[in-house]
Structures are given as structure tokens and as C-alpha cells.
Tab-separated table of N, CA and C in Angstrom:
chain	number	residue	atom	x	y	z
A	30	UNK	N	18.687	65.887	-28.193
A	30	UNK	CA	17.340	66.324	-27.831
A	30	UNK	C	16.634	66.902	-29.050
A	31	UNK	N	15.334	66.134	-28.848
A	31	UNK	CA	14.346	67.026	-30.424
A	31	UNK	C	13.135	67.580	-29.447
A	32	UNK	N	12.962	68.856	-30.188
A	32	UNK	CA	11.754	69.524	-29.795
A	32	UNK	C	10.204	69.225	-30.546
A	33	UNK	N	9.245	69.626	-29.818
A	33	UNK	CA	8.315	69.288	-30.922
A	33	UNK	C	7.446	70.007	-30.951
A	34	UNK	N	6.891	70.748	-31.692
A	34	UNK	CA	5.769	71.851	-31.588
A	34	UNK	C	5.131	71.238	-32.728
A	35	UNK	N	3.405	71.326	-32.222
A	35	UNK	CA	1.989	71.161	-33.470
A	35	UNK	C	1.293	72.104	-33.147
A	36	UNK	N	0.618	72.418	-34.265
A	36	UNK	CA	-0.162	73.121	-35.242
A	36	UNK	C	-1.128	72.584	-35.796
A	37	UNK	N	-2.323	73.868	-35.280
A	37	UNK	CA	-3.440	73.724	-37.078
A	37	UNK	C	-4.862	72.551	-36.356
A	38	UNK	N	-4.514	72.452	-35.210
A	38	UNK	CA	-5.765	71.860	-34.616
A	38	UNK	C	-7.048	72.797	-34.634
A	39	UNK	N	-8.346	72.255	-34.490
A	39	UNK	CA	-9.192	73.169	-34.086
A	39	UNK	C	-10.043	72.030	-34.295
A	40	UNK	N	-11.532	73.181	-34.745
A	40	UNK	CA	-12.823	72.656	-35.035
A	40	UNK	C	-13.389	72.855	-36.574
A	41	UNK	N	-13.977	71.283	-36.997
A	41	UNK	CA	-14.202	71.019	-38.206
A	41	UNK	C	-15.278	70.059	-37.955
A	42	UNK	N	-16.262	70.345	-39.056
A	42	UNK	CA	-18.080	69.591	-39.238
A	42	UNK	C	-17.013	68.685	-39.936
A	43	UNK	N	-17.549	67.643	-40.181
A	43	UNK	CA	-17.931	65.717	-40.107
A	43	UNK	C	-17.676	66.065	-41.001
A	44	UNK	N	-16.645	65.372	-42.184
A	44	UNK	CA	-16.206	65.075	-43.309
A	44	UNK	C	-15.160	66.485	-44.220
A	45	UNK	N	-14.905	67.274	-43.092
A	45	UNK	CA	-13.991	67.942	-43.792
A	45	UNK	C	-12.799	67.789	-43.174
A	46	UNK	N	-11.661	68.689	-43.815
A	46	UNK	CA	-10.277	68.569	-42.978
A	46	UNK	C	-9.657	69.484	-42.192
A	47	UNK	N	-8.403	68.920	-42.088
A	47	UNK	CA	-7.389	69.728	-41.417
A	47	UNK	C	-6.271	69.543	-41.636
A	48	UNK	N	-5.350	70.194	-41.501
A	48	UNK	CA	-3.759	70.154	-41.782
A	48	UNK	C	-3.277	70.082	-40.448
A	49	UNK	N	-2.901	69.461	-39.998
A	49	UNK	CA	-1.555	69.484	-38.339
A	49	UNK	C	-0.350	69.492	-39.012
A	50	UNK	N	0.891	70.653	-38.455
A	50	UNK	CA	2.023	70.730	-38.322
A	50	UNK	C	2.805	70.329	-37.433
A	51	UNK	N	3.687	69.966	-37.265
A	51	UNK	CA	5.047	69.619	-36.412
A	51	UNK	C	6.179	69.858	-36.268
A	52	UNK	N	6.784	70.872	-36.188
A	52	UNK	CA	7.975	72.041	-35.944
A	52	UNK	C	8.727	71.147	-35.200
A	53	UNK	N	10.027	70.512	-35.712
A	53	UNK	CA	11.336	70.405	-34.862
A	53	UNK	C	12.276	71.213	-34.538
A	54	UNK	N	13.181	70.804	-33.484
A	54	UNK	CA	14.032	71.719	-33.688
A	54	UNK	C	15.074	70.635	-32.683
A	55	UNK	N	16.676	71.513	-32.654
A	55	UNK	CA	17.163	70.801	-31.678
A	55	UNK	C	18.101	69.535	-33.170
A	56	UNK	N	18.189	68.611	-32.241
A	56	UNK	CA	18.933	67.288	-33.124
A	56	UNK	C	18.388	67.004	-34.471
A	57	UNK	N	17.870	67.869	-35.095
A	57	UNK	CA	16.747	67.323	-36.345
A	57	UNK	C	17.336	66.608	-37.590
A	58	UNK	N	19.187	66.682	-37.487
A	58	UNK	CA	19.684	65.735	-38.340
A	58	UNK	C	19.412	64.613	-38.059
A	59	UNK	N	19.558	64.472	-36.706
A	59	UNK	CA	19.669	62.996	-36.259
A	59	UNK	C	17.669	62.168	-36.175
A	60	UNK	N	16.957	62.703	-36.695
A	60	UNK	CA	15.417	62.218	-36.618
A	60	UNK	C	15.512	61.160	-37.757
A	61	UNK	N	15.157	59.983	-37.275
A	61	UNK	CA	14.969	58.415	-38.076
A	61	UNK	C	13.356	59.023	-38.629
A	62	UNK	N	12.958	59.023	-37.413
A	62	UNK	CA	11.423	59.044	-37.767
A	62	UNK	C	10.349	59.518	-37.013
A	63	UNK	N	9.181	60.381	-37.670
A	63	UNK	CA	8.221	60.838	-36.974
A	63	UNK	C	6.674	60.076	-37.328
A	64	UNK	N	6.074	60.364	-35.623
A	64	UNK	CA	4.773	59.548	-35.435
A	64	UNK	C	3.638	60.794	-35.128
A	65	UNK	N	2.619	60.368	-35.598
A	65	UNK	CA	1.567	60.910	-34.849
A	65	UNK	C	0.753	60.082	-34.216
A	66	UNK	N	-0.165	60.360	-33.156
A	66	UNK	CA	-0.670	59.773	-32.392
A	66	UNK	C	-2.092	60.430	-31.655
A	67	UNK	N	-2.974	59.773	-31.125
A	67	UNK	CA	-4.150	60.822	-30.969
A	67	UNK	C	-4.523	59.903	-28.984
A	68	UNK	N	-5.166	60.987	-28.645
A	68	UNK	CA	-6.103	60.281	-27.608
A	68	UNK	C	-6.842	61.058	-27.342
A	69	UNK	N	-7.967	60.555	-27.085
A	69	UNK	CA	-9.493	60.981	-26.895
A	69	UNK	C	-9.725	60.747	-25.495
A	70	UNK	N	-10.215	61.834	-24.708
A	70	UNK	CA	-11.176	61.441	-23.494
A	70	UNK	C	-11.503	60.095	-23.084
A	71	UNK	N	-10.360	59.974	-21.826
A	71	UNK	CA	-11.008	58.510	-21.339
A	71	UNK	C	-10.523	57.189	-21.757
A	72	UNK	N	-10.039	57.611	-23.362
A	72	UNK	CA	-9.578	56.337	-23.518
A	72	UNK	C	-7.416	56.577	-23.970
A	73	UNK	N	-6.894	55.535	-24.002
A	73	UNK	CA	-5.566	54.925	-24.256
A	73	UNK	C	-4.947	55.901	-25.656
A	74	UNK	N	-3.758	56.505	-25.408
A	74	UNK	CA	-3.260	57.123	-26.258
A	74	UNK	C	-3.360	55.811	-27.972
A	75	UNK	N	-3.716	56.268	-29.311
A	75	UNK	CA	-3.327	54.826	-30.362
A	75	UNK	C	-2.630	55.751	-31.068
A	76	UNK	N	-2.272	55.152	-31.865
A	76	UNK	CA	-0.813	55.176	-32.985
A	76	UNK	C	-2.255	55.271	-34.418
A	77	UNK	N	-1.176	56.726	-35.056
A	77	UNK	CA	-2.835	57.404	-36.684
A	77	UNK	C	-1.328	56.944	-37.724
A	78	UNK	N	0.157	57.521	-37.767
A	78	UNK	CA	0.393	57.154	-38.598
A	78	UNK	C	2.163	57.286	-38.523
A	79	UNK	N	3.293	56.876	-39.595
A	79	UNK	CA	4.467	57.551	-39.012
A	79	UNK	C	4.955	57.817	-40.251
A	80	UNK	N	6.183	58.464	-40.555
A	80	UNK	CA	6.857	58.443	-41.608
A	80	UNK	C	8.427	59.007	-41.393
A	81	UNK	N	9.560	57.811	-42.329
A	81	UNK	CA	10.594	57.653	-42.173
A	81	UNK	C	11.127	59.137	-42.780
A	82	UNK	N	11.985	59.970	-41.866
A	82	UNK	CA	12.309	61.297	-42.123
A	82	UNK	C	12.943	61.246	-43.063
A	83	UNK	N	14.156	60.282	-43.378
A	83	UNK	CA	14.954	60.175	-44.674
A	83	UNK	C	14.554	59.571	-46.240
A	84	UNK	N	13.753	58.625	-46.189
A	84	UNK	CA	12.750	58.301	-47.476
A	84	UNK	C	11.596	58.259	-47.471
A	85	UNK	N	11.219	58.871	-46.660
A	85	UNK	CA	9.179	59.230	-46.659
A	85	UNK	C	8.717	58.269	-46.534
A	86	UNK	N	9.263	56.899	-46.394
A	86	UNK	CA	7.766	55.797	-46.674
A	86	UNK	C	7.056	56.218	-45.157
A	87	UNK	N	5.911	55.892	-45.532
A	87	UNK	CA	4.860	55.604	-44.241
A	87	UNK	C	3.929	54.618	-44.155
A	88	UNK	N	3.331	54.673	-42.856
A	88	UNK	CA	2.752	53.567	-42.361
A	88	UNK	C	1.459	54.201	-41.427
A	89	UNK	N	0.565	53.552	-41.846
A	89	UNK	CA	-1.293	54.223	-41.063
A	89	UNK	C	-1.140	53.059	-40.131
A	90	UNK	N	-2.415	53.574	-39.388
A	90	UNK	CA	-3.470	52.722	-38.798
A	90	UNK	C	-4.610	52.083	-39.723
A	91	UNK	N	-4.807	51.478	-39.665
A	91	UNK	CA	-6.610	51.096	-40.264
A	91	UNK	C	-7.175	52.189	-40.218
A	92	UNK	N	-7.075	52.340	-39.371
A	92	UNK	CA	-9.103	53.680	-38.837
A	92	UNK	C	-8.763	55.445	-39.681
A	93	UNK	N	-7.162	54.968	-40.056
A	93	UNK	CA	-7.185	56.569	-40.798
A	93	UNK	C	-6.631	56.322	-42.145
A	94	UNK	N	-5.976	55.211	-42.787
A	94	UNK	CA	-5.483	54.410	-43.833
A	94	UNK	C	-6.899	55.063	-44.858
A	95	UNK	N	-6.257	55.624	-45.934
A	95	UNK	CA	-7.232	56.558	-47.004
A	95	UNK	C	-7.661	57.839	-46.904
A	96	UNK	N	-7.628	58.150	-45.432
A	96	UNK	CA	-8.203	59.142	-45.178
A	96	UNK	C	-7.297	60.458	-44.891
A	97	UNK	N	-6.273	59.692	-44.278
A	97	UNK	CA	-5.005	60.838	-43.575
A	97	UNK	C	-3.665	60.712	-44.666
A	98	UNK	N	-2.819	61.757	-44.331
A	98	UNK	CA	-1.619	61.698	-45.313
A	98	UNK	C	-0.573	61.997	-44.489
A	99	UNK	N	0.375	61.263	-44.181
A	99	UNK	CA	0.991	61.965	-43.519
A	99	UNK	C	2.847	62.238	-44.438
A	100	UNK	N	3.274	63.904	-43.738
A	100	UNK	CA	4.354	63.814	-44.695
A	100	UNK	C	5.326	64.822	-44.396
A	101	UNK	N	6.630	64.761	-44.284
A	101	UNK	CA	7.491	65.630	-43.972
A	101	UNK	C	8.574	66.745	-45.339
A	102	UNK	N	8.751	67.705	-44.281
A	102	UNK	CA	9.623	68.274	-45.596
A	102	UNK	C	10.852	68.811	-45.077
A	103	UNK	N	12.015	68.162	-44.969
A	103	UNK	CA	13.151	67.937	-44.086
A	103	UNK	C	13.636	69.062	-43.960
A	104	UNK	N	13.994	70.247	-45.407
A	104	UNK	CA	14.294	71.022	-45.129
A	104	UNK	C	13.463	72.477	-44.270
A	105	UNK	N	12.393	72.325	-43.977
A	105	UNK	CA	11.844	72.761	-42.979
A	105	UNK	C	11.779	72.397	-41.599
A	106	UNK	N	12.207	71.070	-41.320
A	106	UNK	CA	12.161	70.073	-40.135
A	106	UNK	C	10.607	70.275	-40.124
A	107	UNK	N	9.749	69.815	-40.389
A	107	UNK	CA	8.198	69.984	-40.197
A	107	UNK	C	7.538	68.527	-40.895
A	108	UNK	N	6.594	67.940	-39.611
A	108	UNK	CA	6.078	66.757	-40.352
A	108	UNK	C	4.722	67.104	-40.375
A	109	UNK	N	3.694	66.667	-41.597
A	109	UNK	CA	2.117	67.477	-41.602
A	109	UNK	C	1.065	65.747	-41.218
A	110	UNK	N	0.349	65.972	-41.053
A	110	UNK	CA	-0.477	64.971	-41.321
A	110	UNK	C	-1.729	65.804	-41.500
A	111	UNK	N	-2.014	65.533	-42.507
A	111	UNK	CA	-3.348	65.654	-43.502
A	111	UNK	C	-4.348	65.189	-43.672
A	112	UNK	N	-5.544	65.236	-42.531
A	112	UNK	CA	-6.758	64.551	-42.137
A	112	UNK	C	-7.682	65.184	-43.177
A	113	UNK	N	-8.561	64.260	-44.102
A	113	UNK	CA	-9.142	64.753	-44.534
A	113	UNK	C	-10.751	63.516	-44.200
A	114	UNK	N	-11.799	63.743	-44.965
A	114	UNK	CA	-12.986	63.071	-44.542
A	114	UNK	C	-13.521	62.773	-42.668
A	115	UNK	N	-13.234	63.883	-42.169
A	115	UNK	CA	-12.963	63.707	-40.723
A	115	UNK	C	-14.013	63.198	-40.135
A	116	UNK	N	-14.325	62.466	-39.260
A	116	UNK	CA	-15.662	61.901	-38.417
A	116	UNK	C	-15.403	62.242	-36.817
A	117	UNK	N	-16.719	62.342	-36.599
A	117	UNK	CA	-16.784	62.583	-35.021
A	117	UNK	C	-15.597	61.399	-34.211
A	118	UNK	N	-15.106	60.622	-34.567
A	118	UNK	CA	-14.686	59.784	-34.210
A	118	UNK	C	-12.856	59.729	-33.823
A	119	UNK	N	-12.818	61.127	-34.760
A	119	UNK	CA	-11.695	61.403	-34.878
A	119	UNK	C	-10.879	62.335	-34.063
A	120	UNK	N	-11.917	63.053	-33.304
A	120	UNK	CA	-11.767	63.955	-32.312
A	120	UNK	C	-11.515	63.421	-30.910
A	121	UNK	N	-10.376	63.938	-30.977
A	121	UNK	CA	-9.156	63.907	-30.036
A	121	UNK	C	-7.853	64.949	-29.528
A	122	UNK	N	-6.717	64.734	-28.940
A	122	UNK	CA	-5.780	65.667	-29.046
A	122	UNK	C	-4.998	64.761	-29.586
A	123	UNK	N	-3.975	65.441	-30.657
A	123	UNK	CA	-2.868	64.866	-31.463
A	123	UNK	C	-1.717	65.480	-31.020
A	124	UNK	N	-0.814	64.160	-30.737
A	124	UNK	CA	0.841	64.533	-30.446
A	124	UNK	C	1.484	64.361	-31.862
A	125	UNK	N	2.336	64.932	-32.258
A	125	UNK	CA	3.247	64.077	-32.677
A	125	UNK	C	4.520	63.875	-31.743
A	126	UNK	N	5.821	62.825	-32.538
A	126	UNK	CA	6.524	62.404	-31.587
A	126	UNK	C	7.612	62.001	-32.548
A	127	UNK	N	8.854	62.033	-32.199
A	127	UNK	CA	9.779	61.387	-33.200
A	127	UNK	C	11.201	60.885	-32.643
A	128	UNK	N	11.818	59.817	-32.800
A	128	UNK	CA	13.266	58.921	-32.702
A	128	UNK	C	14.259	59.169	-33.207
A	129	UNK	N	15.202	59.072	-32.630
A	129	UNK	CA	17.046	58.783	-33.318
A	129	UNK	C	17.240	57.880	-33.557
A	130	UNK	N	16.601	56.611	-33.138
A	130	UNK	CA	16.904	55.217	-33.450
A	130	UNK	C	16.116	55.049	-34.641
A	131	UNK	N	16.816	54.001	-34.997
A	131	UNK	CA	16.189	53.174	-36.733
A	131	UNK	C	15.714	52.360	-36.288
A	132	UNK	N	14.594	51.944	-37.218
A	132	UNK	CA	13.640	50.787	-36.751
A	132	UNK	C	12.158	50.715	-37.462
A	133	UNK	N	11.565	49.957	-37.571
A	133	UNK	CA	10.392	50.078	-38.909
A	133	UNK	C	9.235	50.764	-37.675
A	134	UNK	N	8.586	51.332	-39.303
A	134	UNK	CA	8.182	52.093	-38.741
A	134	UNK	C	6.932	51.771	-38.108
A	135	UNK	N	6.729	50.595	-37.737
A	135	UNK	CA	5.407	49.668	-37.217
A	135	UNK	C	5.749	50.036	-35.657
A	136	UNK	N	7.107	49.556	-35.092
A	136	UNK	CA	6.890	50.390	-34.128
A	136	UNK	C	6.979	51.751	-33.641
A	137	UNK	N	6.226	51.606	-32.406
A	137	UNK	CA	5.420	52.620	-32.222
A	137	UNK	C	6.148	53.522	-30.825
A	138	UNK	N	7.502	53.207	-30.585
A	138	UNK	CA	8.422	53.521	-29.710
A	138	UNK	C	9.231	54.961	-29.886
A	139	UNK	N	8.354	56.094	-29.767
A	139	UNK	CA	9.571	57.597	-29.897
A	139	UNK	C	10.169	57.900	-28.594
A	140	UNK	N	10.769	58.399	-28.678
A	140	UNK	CA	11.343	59.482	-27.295
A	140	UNK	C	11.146	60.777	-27.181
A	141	UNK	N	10.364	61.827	-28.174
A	141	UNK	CA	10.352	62.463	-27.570
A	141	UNK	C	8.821	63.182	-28.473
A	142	UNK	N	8.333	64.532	-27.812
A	142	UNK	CA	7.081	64.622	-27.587
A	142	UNK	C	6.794	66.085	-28.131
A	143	UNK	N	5.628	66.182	-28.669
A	143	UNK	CA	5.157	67.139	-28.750
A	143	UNK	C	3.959	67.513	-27.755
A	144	UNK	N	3.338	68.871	-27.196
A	144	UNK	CA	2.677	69.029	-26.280
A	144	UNK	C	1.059	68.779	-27.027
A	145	UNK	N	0.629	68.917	-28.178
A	145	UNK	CA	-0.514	67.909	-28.689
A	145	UNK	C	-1.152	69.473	-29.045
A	146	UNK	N	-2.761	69.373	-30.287
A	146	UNK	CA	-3.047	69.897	-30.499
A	146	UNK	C	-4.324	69.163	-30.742
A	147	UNK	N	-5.216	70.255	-30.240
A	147	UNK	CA	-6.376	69.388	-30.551
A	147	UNK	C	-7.428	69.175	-31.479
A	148	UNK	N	-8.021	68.308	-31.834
A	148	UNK	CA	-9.035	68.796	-32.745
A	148	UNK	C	-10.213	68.170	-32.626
A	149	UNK	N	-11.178	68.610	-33.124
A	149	UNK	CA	-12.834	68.139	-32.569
A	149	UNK	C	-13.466	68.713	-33.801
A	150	UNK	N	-14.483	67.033	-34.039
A	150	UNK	CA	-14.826	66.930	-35.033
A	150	UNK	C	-16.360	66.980	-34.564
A	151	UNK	N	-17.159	68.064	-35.154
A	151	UNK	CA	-19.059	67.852	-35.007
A	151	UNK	C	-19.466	67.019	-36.085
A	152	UNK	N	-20.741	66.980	-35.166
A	152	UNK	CA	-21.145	66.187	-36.142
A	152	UNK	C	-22.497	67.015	-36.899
């Protein structure tokens, strides 16, 4: 079992940032890999970005690819994603989420959950 706690949501004007945290705990040797993920009012949870806990590579979406960073620091168990140039568009609540299983990191399959943090972007 992995736990998941985020951080660092709030409110931010159109083109600035934010930092989100992600506190594991629990099995955190055993984490392949962590995701973040957003959903907005109304519409379908999508997939912002993930990164492999043991060699950092990562993998975006389009719609945040340049803009977001996402990145872990093992010996903290904590994964950040780093929104910066933010648009109204971006405002949503963010989970992150992360696996024991190996597997690229395109998919988009975790097991377990963080309770989400939100953030809202003015315009």
C-alpha cells in the first residue's frame, strides 16, 4: 500500500505558477512510478504528466509539455510538478497517483491515489 498526500494548490493570475507536492508514504521502495493528473468541472479526469521513480525520465501531455516540470526526490518520497505559465485553462483539481508495477510511462494505469489539490487559475 502507497499513500498519497498533495500540496501547494491554490489561486494564481494567468501566467504565473505553482509548485504541487506529493508526500508518499507506506511501500515507497516498491513505487515504479508517479502520475499526475487533473480534472476540471464537468469534464473526464486527463493524464498532465508522469515520472519513473528510479531514473526520472518523464513523459507530458501536449497541453502542459514546456510548461510543467515534473520531478521526484526519492529520498524524500515526494513527487513535485512545477506548473509554470499557467492559463485559465489549467484550473482544475490535481491528483497525483503512483504504481508497483513497471511499465512505460505512457500508460496511464496507477493504483493508488492521492485525495487532489486544487488549483484555479484567473484570468
Amino acid at each position: 500500500q502507497v499513500q498519497l498526500v498533495e500540496s501547494g494548490g491554490g489561486l494564481v493570475q494567468a501566467g504565473g505558477s505553482l509548485r504541487l507536492s506529493c508526500a508518499a508514504s507506506g511501500r515507497t521502495f516498491s513505487i515504479d512510478a508517479m502520475g499526475w493528473f487533473r480534472q476540471a468541472p464537468g469534464k473526464e479526469r486527463e493524464f498532465v504528466a508522469a515520472v519513473s521513480w528510479s531514473i526520472g525520465s518523464t513523459y507530458y501531455a501536449d497541453s502542459v509539455k514546456g510548461r510543467f516540470t515534473i520531478s521526484r526526490d526519492n529520498a524524500k518520497n515526494t513527487g513535485y510538478l512545477q506548473m509554470n505559465s499557467l492559463k485559465p485553462e489549467d484550473t482544475a483539481a490535481y491528483y497525483c497517483a503512483s504504481r508497483l508495477w513497471s511499465g512505460s510511462l505512457r500508460n496511464a494505469g496507477y493504483d493508488y491515489w492521492g485525495q487532489g489539490t486544487q488549483v484555479t487559475v484567473s484570468s
